[in-house]
mmCIF file of C-alpha atoms and ligand atoms in Angstrom:
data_model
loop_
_atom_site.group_PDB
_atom_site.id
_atom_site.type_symbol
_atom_site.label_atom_id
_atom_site.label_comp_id
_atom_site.label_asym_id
_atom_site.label_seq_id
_atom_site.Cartn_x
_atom_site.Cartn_y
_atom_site.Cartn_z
ATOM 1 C CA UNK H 1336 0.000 0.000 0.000
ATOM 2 C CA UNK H 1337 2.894 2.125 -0.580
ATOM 3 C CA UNK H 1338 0.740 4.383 -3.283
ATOM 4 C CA UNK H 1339 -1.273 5.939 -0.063
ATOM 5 C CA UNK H 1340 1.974 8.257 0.754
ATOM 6 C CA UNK H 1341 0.768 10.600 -2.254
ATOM 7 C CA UNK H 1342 -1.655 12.242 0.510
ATOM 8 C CA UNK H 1343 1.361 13.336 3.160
ATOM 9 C CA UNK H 1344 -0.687 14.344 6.363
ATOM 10 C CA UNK H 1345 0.808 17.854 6.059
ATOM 11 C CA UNK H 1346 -1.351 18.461 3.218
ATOM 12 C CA UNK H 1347 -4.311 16.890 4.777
ATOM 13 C CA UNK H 1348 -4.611 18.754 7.667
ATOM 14 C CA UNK H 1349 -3.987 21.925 5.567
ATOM 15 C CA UNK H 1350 -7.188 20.958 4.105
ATOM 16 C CA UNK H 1351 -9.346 20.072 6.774
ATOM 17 C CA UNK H 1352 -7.955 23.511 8.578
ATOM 18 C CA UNK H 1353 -8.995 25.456 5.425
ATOM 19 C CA UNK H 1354 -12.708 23.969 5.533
ATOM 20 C CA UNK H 1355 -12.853 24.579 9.631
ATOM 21 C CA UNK H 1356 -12.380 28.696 7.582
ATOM 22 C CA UNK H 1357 -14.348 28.111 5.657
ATOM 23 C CA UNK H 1358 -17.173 26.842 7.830
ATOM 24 C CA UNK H 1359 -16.499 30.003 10.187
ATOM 25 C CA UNK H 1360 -17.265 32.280 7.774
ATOM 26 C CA UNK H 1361 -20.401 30.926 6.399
ATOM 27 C CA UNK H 1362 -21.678 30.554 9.899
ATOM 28 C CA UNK H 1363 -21.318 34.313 10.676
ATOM 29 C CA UNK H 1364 -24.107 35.874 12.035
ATOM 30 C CA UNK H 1365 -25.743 32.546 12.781
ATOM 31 C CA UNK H 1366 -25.752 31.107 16.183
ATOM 32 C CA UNK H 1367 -27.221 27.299 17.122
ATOM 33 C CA UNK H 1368 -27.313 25.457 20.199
ATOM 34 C CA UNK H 1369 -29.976 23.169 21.287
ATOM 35 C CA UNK H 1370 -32.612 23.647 18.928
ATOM 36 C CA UNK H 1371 -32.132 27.187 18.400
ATOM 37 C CA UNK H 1372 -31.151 28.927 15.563
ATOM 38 C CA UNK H 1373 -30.140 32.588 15.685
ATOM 39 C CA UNK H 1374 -29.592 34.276 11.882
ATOM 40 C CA UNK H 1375 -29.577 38.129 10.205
ATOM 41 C CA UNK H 1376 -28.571 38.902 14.040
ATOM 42 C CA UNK H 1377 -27.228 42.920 13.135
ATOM 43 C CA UNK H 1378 -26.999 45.840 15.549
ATOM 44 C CA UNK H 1379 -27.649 49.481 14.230
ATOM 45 C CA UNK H 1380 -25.583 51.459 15.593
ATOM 46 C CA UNK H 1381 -26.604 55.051 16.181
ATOM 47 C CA UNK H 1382 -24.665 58.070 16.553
ATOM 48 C CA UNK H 1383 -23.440 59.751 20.513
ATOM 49 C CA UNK H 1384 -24.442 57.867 22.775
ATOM 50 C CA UNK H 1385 -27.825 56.720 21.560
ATOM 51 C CA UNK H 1386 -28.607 53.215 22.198
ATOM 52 C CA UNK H 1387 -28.245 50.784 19.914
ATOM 53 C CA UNK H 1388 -30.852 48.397 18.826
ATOM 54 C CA UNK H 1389 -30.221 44.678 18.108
ATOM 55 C CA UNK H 1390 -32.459 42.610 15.466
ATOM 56 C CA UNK H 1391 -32.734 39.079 14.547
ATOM 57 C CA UNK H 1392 -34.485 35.863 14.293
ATOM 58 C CA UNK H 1393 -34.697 33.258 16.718
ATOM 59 C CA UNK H 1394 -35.776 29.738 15.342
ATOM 60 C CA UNK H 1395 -36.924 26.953 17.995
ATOM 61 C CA UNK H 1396 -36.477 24.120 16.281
ATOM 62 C CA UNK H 1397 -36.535 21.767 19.570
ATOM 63 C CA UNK H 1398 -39.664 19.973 20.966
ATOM 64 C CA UNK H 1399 -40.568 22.318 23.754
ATOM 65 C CA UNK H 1400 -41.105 26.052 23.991
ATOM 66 C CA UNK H 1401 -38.124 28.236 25.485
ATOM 67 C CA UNK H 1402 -38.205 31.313 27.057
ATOM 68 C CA UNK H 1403 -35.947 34.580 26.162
ATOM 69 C CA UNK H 1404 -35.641 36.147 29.682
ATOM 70 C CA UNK H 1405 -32.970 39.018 28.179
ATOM 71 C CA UNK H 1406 -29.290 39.518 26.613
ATOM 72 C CA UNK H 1407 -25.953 40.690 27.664
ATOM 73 C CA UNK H 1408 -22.914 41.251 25.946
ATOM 74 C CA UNK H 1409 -19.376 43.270 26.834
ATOM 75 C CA UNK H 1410 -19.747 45.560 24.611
ATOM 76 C CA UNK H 1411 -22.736 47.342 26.592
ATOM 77 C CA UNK H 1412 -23.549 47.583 30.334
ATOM 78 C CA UNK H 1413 -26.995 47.385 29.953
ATOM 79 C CA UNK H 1414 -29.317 45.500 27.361
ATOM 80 C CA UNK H 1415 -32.778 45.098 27.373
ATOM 81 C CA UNK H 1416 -35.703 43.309 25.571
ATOM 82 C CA UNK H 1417 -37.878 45.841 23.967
ATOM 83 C CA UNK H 1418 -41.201 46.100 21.774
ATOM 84 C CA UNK H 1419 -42.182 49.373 19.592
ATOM 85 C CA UNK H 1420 -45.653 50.016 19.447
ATOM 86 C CA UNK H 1421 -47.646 52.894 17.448
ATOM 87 C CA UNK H 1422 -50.764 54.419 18.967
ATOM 88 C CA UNK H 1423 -52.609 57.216 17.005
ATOM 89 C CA UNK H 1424 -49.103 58.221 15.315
ATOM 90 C CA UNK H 1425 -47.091 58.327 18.099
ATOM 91 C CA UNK H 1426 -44.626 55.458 18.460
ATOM 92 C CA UNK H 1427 -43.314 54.563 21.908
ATOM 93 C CA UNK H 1428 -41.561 51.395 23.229
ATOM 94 C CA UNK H 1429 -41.236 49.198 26.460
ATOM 95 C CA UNK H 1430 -39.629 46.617 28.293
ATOM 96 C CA UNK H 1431 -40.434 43.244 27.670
ATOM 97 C CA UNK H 1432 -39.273 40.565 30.679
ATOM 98 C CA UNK H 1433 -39.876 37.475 28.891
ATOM 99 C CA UNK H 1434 -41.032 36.088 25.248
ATOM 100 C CA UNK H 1435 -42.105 32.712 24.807
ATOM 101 C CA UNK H 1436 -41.257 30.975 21.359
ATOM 102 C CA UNK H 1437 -43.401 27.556 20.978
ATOM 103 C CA UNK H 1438 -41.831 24.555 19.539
ATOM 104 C CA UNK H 1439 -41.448 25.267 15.830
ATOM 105 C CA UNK H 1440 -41.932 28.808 15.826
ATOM 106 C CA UNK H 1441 -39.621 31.644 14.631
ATOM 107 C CA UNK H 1442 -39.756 35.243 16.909
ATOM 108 C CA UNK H 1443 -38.641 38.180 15.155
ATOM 109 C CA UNK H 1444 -36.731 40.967 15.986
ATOM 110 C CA UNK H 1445 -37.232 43.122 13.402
ATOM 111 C CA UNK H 1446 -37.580 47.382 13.306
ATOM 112 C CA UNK H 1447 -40.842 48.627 15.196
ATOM 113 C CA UNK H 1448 -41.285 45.046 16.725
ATOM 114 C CA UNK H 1449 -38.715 43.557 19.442
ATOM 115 C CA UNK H 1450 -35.581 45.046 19.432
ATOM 116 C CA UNK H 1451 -32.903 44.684 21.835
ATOM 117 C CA UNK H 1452 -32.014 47.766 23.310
ATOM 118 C CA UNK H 1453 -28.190 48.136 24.054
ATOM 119 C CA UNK H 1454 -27.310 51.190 26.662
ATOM 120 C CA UNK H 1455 -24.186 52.233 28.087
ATOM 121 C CA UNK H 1456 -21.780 51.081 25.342
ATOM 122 C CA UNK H 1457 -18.814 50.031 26.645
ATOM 123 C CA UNK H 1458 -15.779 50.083 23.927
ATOM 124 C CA UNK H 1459 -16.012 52.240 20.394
ATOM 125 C CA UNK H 1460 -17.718 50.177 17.764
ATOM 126 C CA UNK H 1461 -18.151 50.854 14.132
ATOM 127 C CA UNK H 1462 -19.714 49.838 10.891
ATOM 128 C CA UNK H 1463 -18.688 45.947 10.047
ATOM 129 C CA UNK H 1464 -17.497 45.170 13.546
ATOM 130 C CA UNK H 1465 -19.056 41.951 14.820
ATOM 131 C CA UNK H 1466 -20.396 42.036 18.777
ATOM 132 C CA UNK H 1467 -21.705 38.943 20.764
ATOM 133 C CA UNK H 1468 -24.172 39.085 22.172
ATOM 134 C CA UNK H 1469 -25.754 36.207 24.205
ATOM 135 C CA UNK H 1470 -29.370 35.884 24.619
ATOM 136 C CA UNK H 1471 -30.116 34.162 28.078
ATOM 137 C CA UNK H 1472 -33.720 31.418 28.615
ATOM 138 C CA UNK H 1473 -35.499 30.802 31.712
ATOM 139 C CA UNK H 1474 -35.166 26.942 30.060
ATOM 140 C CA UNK H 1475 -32.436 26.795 27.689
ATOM 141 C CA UNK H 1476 -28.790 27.092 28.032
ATOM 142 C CA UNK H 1477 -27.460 30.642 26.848
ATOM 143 C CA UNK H 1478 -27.142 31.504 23.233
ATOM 144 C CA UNK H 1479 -24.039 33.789 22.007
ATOM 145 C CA UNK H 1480 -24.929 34.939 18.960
ATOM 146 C CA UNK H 1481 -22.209 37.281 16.525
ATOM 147 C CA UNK H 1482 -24.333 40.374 15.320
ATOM 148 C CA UNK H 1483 -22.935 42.434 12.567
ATOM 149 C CA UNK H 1484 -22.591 45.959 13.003
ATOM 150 C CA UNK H 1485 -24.755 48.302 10.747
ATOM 151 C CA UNK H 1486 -25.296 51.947 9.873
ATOM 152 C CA UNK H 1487 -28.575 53.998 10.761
ATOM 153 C CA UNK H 1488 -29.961 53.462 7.068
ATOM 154 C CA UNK H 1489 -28.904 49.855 6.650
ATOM 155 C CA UNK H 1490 -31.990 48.023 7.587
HETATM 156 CU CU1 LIG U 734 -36.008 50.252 22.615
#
């Protein structure tokens, strides 16, 4: 079985190491653990020291319903769950403590819905930086998930 040496090991881990890159950055922006399924996770950034706001969409592909209890991440001291609502014109938002996603079903975080609300940033960020951001269950482990950073108009 001499004729097997034509693969050398060298060039087979270079390989497998190239696909492990490759597999990184296909993955980006997409978080899974468990039966859930982060994607289009992107934080719009806004100007000063507005807060930013966080959007995605969490899939529960598991057999029971989770609960999102809230989100931290280093790059801000404080982040909350939030909803937008519009009454008569005016739009206003709140704090939401906990959202229940059923078994199957996909919540949105999407502009004037849920948003995360991230206060009291913590380092500079810009345009194309990536932040985690991990989203914490009252039944679930924790999820990081990478958001990409966007501008005001981006979304
Ligand atoms: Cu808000």
């Amino acid at each position: 079985m001499a004729i097997s040496h034509r693969t050398t090991p060298h060039a087979r881990t270079s390989r497998r190491l190239a696909g492990v890159l490759l597999a990184g950055l296909m993955t980006s922006g997409i978080a899974q653990a468990d039966g859930l399924e982060a994607t289009e996770a992107q934080l719009r950034l806004l100007p000063g020291d507005l807060p930013g706001a966080g959007y995605f969409r969490l899939h529960n592909d598991g057999e029971a319903s989770v609960t999102l209890t809230g989100a931290d991440s280093d790059a801000y001291g404080n982040v909350m769950l939030h909803q937008s609502m519009s009454e008569e014109g005016m739009s206003s938002m709140h704090a939401v403590s906990e959202l229940e996603i059923a078994a199957g079903d996909t919540l949105e975080f999407v502009p004037k819905g849920y948003h995360l609300m991230l206060m009291k940033r913590a380092q500079p960020l810009a345009v194309g930086d990536q932040v985690e951001v991990t989203l914490t269950f009252a039944d679930a482990p924790s999820l990081p998930v990478t958001f990409d950073v966007v501008g005001p108009t981006d979304l």
